[in-house]
Coordinates of C-alpha atoms in Angstrom, one line a residue:
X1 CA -21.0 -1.3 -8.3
X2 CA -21.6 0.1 -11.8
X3 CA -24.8 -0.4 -13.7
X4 CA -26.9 1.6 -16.6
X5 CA -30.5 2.1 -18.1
X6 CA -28.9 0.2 -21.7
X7 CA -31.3 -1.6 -24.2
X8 CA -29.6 -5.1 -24.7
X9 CA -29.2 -5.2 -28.4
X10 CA -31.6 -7.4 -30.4
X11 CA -34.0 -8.3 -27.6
X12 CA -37.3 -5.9 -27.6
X13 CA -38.4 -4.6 -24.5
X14 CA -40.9 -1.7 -23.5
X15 CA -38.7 1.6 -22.8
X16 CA -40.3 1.5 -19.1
X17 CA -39.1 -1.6 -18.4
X18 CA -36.1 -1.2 -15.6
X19 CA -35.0 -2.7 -12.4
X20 CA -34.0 1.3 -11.1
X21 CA -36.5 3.5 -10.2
X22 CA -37.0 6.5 -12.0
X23 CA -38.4 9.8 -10.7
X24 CA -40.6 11.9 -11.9
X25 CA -38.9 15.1 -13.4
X26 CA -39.5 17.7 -16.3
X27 CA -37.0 17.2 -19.2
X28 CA -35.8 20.1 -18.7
X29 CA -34.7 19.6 -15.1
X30 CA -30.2 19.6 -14.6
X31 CA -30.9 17.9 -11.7
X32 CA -33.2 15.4 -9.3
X33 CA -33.1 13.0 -6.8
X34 CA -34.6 9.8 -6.4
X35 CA -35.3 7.8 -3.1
X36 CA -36.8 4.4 -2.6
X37 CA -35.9 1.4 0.4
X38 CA -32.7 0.3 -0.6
X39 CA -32.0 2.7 -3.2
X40 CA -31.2 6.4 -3.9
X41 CA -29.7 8.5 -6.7
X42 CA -28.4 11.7 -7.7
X43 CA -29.5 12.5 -12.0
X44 CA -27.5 15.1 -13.8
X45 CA -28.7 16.7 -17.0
X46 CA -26.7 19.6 -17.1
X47 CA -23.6 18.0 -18.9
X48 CA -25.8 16.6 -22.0
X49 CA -25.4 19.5 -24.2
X50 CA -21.3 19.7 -23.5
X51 CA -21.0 16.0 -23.8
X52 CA -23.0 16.1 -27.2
X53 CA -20.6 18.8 -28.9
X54 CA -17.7 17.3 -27.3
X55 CA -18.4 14.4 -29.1
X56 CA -19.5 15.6 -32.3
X57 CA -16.3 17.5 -32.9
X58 CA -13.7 14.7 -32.1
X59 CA -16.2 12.0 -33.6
X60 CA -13.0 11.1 -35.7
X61 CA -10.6 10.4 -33.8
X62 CA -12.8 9.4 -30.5
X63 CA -14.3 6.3 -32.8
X64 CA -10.5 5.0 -33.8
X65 CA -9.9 5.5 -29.8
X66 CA -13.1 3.5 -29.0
X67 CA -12.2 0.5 -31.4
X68 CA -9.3 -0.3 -30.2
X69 CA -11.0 -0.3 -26.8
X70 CA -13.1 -3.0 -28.5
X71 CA -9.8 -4.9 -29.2
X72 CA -9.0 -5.1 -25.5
X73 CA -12.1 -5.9 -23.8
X74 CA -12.7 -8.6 -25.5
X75 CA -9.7 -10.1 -25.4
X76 CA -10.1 -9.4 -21.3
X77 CA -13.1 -10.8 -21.4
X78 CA -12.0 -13.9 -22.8
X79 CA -8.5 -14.0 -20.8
X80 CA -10.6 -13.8 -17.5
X81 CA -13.5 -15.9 -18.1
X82 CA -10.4 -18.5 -18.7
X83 CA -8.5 -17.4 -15.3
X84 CA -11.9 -17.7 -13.9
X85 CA -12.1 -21.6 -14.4
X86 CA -8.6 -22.4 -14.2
X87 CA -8.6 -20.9 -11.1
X88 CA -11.8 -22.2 -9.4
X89 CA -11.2 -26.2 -10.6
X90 CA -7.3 -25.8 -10.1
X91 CA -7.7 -25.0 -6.6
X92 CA -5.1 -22.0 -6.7
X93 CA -4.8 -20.0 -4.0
X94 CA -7.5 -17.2 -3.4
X95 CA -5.7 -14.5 -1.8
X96 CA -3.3 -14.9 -4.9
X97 CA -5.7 -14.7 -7.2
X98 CA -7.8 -11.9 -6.0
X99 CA -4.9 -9.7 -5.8
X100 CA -3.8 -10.5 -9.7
X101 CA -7.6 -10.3 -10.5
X102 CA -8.7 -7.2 -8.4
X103 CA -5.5 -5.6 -7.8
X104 CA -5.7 -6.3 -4.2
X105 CA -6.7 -7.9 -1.6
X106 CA -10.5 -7.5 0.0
X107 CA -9.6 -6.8 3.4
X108 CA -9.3 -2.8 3.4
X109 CA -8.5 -0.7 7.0
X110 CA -10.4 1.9 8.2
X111 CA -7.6 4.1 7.9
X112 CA -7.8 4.0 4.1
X113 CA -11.5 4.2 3.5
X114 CA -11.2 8.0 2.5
X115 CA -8.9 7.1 -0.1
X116 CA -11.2 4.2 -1.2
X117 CA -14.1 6.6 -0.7
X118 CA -12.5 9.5 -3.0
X119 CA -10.6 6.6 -5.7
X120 CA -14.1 4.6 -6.2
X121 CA -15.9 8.0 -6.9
X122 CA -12.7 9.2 -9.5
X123 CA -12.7 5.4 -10.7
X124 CA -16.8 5.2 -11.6
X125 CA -16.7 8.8 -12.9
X126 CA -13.8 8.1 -16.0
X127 CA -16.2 4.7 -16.5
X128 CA -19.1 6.5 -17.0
X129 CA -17.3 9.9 -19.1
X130 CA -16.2 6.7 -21.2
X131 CA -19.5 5.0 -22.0
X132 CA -21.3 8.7 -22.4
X133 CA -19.0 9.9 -24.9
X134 CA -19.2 7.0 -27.2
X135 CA -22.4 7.7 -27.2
X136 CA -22.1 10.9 -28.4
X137 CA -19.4 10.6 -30.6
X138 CA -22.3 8.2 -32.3
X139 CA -24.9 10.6 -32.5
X140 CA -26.8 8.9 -29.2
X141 CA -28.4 11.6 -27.0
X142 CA -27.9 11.6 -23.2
X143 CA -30.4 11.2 -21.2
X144 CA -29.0 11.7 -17.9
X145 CA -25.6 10.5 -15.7
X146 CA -26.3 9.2 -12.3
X147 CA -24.7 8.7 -9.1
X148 CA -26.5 5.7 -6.9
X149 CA -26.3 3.7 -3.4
X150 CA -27.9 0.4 -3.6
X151 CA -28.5 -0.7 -0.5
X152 CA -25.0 0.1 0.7
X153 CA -22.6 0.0 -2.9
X154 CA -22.2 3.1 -4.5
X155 CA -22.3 3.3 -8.2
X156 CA -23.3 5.2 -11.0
X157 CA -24.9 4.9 -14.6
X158 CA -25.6 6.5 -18.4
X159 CA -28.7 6.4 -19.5
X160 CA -28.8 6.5 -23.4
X161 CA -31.4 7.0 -26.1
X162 CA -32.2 3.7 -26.5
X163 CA -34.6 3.8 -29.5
X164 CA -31.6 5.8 -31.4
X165 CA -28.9 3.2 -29.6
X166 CA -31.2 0.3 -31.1
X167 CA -30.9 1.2 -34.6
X168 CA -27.0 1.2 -34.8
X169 CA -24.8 -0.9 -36.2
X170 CA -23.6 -3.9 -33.6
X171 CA -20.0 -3.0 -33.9
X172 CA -21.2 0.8 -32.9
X173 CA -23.1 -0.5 -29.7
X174 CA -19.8 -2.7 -29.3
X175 CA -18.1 0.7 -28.8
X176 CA -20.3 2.2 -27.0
X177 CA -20.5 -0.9 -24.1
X178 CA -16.5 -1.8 -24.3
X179 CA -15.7 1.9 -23.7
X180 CA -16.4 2.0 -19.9
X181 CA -13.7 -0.6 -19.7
X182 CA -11.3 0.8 -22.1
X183 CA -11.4 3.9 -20.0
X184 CA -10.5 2.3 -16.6
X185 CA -7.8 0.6 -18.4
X186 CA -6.3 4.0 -20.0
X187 CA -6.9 5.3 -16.3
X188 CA -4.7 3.0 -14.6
X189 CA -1.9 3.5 -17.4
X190 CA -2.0 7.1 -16.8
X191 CA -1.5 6.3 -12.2
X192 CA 1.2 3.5 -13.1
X193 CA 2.6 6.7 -15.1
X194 CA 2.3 9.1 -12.6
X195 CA 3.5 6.9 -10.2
X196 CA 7.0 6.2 -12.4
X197 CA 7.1 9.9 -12.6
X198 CA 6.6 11.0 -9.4
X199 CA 10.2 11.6 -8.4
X200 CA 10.5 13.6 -11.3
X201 CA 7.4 15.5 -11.2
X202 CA 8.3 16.3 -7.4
X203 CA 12.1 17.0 -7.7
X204 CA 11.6 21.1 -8.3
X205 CA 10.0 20.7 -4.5
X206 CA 11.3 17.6 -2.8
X207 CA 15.0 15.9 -3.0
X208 CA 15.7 11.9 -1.8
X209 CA 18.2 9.6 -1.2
X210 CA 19.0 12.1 1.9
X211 CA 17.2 10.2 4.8
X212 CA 13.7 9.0 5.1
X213 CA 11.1 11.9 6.7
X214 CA 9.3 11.2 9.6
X215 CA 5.3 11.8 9.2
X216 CA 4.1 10.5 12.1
X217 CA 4.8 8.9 15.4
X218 CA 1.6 7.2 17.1
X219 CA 1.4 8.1 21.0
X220 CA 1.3 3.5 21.0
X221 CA 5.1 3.5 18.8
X222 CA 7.9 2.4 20.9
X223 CA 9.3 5.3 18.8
X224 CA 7.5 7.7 20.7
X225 CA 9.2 10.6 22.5
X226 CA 12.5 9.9 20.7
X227 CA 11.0 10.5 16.9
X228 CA 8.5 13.5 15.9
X229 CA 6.9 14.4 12.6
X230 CA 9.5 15.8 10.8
X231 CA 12.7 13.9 11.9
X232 CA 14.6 12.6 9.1
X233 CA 16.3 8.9 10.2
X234 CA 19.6 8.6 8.7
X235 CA 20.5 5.3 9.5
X236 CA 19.6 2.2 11.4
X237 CA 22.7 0.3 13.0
X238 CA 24.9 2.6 11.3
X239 CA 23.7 1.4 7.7
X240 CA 22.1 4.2 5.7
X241 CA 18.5 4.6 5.0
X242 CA 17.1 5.7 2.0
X243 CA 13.6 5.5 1.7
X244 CA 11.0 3.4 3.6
X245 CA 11.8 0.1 1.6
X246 CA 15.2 0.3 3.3
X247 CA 13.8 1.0 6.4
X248 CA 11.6 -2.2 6.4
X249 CA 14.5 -4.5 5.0
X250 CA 16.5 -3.5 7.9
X251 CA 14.4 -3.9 10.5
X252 CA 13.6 -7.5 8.7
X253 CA 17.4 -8.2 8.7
X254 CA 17.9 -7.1 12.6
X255 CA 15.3 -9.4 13.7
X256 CA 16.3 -12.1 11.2
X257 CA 19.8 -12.4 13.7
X258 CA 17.7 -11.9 16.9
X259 CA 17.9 -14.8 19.0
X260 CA 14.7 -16.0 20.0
X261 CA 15.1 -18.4 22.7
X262 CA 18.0 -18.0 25.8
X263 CA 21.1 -20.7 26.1
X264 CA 20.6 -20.5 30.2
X265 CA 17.3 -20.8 31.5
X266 CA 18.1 -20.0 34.7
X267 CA 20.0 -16.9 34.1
X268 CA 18.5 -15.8 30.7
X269 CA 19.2 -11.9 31.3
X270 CA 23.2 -13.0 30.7
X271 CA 23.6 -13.0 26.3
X272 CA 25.0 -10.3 24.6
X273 CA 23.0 -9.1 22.5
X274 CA 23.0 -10.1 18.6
X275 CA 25.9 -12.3 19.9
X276 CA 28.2 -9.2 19.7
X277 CA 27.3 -6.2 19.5
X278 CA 30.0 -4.4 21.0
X279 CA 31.3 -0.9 22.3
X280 CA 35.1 0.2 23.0
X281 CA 34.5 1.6 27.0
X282 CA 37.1 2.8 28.8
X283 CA 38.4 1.0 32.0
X284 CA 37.6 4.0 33.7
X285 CA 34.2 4.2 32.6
X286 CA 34.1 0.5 34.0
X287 CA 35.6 1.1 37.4
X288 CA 33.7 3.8 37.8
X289 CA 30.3 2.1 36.8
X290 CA 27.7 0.7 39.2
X291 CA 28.0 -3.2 39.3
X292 CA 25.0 -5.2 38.3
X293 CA 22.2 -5.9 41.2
X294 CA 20.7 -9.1 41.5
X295 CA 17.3 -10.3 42.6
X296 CA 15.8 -13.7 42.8
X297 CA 18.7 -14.4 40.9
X298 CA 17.7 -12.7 37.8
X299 CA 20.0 -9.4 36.7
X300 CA 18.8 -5.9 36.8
X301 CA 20.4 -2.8 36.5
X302 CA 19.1 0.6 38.0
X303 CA 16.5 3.0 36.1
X304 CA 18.1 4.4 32.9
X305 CA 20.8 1.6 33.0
X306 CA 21.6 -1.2 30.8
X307 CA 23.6 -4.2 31.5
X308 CA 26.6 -5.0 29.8
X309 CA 28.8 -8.0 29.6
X310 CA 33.0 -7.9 28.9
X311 CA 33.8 -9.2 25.5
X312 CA 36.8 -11.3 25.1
X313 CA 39.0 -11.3 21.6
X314 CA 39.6 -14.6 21.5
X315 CA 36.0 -16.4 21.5
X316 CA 32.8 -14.3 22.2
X317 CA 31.6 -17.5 22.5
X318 CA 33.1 -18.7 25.6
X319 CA 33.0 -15.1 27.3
X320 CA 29.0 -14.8 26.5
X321 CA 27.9 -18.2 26.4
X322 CA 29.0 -20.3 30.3
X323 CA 27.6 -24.0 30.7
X324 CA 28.0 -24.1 34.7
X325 CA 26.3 -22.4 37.5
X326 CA 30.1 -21.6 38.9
X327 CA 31.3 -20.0 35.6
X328 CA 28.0 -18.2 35.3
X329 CA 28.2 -16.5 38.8
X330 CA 31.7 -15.8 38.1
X331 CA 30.7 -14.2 34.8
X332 CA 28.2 -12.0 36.6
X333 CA 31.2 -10.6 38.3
X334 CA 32.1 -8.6 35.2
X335 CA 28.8 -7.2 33.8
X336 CA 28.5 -3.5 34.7
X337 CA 25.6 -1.0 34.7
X338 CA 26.2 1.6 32.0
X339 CA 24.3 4.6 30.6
X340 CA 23.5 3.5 27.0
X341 CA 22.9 7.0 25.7
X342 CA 26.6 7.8 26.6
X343 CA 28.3 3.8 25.5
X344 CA 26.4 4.5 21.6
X345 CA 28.9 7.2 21.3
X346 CA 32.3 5.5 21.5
X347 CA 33.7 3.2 19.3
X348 CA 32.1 -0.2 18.2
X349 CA 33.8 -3.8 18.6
X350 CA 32.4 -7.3 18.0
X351 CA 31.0 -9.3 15.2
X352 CA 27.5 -8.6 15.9
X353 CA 27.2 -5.4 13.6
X354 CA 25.8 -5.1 10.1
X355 CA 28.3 -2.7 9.1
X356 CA 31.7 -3.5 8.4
X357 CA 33.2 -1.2 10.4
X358 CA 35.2 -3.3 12.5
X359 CA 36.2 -5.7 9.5
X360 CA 34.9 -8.9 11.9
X361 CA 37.6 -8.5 15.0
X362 CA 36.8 -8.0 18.4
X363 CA 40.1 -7.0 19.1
X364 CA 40.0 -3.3 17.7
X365 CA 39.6 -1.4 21.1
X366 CA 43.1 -0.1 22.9
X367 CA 44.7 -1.5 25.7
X368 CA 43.0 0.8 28.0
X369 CA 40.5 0.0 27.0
X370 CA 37.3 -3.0 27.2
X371 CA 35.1 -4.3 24.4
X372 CA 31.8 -4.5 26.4
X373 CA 28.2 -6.0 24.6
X374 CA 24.7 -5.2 26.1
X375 CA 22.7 -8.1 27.7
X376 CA 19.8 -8.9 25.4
X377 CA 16.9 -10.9 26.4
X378 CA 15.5 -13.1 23.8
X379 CA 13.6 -11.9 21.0
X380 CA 14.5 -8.6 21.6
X381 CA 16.8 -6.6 19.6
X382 CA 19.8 -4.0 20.4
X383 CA 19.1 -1.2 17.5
X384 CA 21.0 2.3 17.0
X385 CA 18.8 4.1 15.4
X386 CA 20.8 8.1 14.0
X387 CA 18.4 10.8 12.9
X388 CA 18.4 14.5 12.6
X389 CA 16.5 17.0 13.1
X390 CA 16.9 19.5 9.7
X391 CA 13.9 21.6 9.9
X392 CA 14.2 22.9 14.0
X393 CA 15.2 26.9 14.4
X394 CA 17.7 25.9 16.8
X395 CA 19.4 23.4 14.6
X396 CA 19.1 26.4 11.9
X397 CA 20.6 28.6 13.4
X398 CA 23.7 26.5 14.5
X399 CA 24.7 25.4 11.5
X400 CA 22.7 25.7 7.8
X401 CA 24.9 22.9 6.7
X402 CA 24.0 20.0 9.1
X403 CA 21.8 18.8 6.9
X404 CA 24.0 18.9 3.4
X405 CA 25.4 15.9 3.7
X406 CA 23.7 13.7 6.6
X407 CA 26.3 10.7 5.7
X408 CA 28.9 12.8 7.6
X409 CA 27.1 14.9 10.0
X410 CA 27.9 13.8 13.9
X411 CA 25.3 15.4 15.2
X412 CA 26.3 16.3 18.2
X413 CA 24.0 18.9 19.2
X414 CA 20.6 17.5 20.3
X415 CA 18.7 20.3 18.5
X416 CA 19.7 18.7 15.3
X417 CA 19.5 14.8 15.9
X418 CA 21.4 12.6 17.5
X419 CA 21.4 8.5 18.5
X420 CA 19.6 6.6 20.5
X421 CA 19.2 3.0 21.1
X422 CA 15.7 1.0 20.7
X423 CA 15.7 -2.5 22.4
X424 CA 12.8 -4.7 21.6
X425 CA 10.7 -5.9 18.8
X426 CA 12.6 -4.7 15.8
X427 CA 9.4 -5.5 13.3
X428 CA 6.8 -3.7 15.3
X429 CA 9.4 -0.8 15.9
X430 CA 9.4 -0.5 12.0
X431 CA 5.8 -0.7 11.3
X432 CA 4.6 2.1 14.2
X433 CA 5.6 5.0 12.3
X434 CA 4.9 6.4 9.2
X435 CA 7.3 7.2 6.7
X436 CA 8.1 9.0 3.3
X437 CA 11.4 9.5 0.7
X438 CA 10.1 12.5 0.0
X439 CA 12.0 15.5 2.1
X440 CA 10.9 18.9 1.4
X441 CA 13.5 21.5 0.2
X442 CA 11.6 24.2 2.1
X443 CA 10.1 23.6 5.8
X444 CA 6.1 23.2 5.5
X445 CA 3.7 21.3 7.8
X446 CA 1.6 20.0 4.9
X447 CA 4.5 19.8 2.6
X448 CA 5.6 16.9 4.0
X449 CA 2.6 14.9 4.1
X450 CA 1.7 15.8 0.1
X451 CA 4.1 13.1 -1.7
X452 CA 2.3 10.4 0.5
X453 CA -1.1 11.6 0.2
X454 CA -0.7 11.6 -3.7
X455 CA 1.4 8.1 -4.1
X456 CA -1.3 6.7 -1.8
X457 CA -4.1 7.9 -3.8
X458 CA -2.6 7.2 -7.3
X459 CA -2.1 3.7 -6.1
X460 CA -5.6 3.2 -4.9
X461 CA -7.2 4.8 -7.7
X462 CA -5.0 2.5 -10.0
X463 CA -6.3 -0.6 -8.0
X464 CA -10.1 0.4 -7.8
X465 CA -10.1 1.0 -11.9
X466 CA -8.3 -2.3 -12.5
X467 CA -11.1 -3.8 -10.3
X468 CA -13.5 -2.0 -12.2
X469 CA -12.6 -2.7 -15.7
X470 CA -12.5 -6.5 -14.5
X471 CA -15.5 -6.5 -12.6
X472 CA -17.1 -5.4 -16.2
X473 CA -15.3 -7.6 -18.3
X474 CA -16.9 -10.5 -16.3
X475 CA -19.4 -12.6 -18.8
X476 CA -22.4 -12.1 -15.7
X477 CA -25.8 -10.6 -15.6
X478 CA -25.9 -7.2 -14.7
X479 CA -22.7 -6.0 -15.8
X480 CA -21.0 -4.7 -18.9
X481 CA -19.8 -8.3 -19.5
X482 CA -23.6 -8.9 -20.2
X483 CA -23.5 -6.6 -23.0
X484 CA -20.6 -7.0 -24.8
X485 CA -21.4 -10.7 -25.0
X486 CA -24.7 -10.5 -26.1
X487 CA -23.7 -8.3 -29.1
X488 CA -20.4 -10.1 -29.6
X489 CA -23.2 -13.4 -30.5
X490 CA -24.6 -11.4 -32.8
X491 CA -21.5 -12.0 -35.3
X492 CA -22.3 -15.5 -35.2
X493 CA -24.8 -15.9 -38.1
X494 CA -24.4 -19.8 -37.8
X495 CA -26.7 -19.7 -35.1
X496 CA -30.5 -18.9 -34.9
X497 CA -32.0 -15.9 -32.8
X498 CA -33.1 -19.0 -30.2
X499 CA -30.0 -20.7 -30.2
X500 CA -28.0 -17.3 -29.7
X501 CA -30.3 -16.4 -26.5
X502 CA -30.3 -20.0 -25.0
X503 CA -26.0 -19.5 -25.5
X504 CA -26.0 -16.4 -23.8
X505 CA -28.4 -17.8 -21.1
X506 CA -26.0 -20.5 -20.4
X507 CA -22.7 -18.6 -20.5
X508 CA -23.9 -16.1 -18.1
X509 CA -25.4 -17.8 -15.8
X510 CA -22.3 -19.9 -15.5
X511 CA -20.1 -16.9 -15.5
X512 CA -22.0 -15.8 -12.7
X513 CA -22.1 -18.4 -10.7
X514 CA -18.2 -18.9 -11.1
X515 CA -17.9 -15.0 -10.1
X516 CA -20.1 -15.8 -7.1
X517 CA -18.0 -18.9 -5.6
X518 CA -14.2 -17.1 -6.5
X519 CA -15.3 -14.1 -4.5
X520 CA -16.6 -16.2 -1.5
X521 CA -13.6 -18.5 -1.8
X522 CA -11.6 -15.4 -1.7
X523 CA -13.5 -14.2 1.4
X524 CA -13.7 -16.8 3.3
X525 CA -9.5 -17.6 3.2
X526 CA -9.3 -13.9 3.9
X527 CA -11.6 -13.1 6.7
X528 CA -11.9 -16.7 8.3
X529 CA -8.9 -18.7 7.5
X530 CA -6.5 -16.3 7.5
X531 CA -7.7 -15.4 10.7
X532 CA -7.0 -18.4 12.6

């Protein structure tokens, strides 16, 4: 919410006359509250005097800065009051809308209301610096700057000379109202900046393309107790991970070639997972396995056990897949229990891997040896998930090189990573833990965290100031839309003082009532239909 004490230009109105209350302080005060119902504020004289010789001295340059600020809010104003109709009688979709309009969409989690909280107060702040130093730059004396809650939206305002602001000229009051705008748009070139930079800016203290860091593991992740803050994941199903992008793409390709519903409803344990995802175990790993035990005829293997079926080179098809009760009870014959931390190890056979490893044959493993694929049930996903563990004394002290090149580090001591295997839901597996591509070159606690905390805040900043600068660009009451096309009329000599206000009647009261029915279409598909 953003507002300010402005006299509209060419209506008269009595100085007193003001929806905010005011309190009652000395001129010379730097600072005072005010309190009411539904309303509070914070005033702050004390940066008058540095605004008004900041402005004076740049006067030059800061009014060829401010014009072409005039340049681009008017043509946004135009551009959206447009978008506006087209997208309220065009029936486009809301949620789209609202996210090109506002920069994204309304529903906002608890988890990122600090970063809203601390964005919105960075956002108003530039909005306000923009419409104070226009001011001064013209010669207008600050009265005060404000920081408000009405009722429960925080906002702020200027509040100008507005005898002095009455007697400019319109295209000056033009700058001074289009600058708020201007400088919310300048404020989200500067984050989209930042934000291009930002491997850049960080590579003296952070390197990439080395694994994705860890930053935290919830105690609900199915991650949990195999992952800690810190860990770096190399790789999921032997493909390399780079950053969290490819971390989310790989989960959404693993799932994409989960089955979801079981050929054998009677015996749905027996399906090898991804159709054939396979491991080269030795016969005498086999032989000396513990055979499968069977209850109520459904398959079960012991605690820390998983079930695994023989894969056949010819057609995984008919060794997996059985269409009669007989073939199926012989085929439980040859599914052994196995210790999955030990099969993830040996070599992989079957066409059920992402990699190409195996070049598409099942029949890569010796002679002594078995191609064996775990049972999967359906919708679940078999998923080897490599990591390391660069930053742990032990692993430190074993070797300063494990972590050089983690393409071609076995890790084979637990201290500094290792395999393991995830079976389940691939897509909640990926979105439970917290990620970054930023790995620090030294160890640091904090360190990690600091590349997310900053591409987090640069984004929402970026989105609350292109809200901002929209919001204001809207032709309603109460907002710098109000202004700007009150004063833009003013050019119109065609038209009569009481034709010009019955215009700028009309055109904001249906600009506001537009505004009014995008946001609560946008709301409503949000919280209610998208609900259901």
């Amino acid at each position: 919410m953003d507002g300010r004490r402005l006299r509209r230009f060419g209506r008269r109105r009595r100085r007193q006359s003001s929806l905010l209350p005011v309190g009652a302080t000395a001129p010379d005060d730097n600072a005072a509250f005010t309190v009411s119902c539904c309303y509070c504020d914070f005033k702050i004289r004390a940066l008058n005097d540095a605004l008004s010789r900041f402005g004076r001295r740049h006067a030059a340059w800061l009014r060829v800065w401010f014009s072409i600020g005039v340049g681009f809010s008017l043509t946004l104003l135009l551009a959206l009051s447009f978008l506006l109709v087209w997208n309220l009688f065009a029936q486009r979709n809301s949620n789209d809308a609202a996210f090109f309009l506002f920069g994204f969409s309304p529903s906002v989690s608890l988890a990122d209301a600090a970063y809203l909280l601390l964005s919105t107060l960075i956002s108003v702040s530039v909005h306000e610096f923009g419409h104070a130093t226009a001011a001064a730059c013209e010669g207008v004396q600050v009265e005060y700057i404000a920081v408000f809650f009405a009722v429960l939206f925080p906002g702020a305002l200027v509040a100008f000379n507005q005898d002095l602001l009455q007697s400019l000229p319109r295209f000056t009051v033009l700058r001074v109202y289009c600058a708020g705008i201007w400088h919310n748009a300048a404020c989200c070139a500067v984050c989209g900046m930042l934000l291009f930079l930002m491997p850049l800016i960080l590579f003296p203290f952070y390197k990439q393309c080395e694994g994705t860091v860890v930053l935290d593991v919830p105690s609900t992740s199915p991650l949990s107790g195999y992952l800690s803050p810190g860990d770096v994941i190399v790789s999921l199903d032997g493909i390399h991970i780079h950053n969290e992008q490819d971390w989310m793409e790989m989960a959404t390709l693993l799932d994409k070639y989960t089955p979801q519903n079981s050929s054998h409803s009677k015996y749905p344990g027996l399906r090898a997972a991804d159709g054939g995802k396979g491991y080269c175990v030795s016969n005498y790993m086999i032989e000396e396995s513990k055979k499968i035990q069977f209850l109520d005829n459904q398959s079960a293997c012991p605690n820390d056990f998983t079930a695994f079926v023989t894969v056949q080179c010819f057609d995984i098809s008919i060794s997996v897949n059985v269409s009669s009760e007989g073939d199926q009870l012989n085929k439980l014959e040859n599914v052994y229990c196995l210790n999955a931390n030990d099969i993830v190890k040996l070599k992989k056979c079957g066409d059920g891997w992402v990699t190409s490893s195996t070049n598409g044959s099942h029949c890569v493993c010796s002679k002594e040896e078995s191609c064996l694929t775990p049972v999967q049930l359906p919708g679940l996903a078999w998923v080897e998930i490599t990591y390391s563990r660069p930053y742990s004394l032990e692993c430190k002290q074993l070797s300063r090189s494990s972590v050089s090149d983690t393409r071609t580090t076995d890790f084979t001591d637990p201290h500094c990573g290792g395999t393991f295997v995830f079976f389940g839901d691939v897509i909640f597996m990926a979105q439970s833990v917290s990620l970054t591509r930023y790995q620090p070159r030294w160890a640091s606690a904090f360190g990690a965290y600091l590349p997310n905390i900053l591409r987090k805040s640069l984004i929402c900043i970026f989105h609350v100031s292109l809200t901002l600068a929209l919001l204001n660009s809207l032709p309603a009451y109460f907002l710098d839309g109000e202004s700007i096309f009150e004063v833009t009329l003013c050019f119109i000599t065609s038209l009569s003082p009481r034709q010009r206000e019955k215009v700028l009647h009309v055109c904001l009261m249906g600009g506001t009532l537009i505004s009014i029915l995008t946001f609560l279409m946008t709301f409503f598909i949000n919280f209610l239909v998208g609900k259901e």
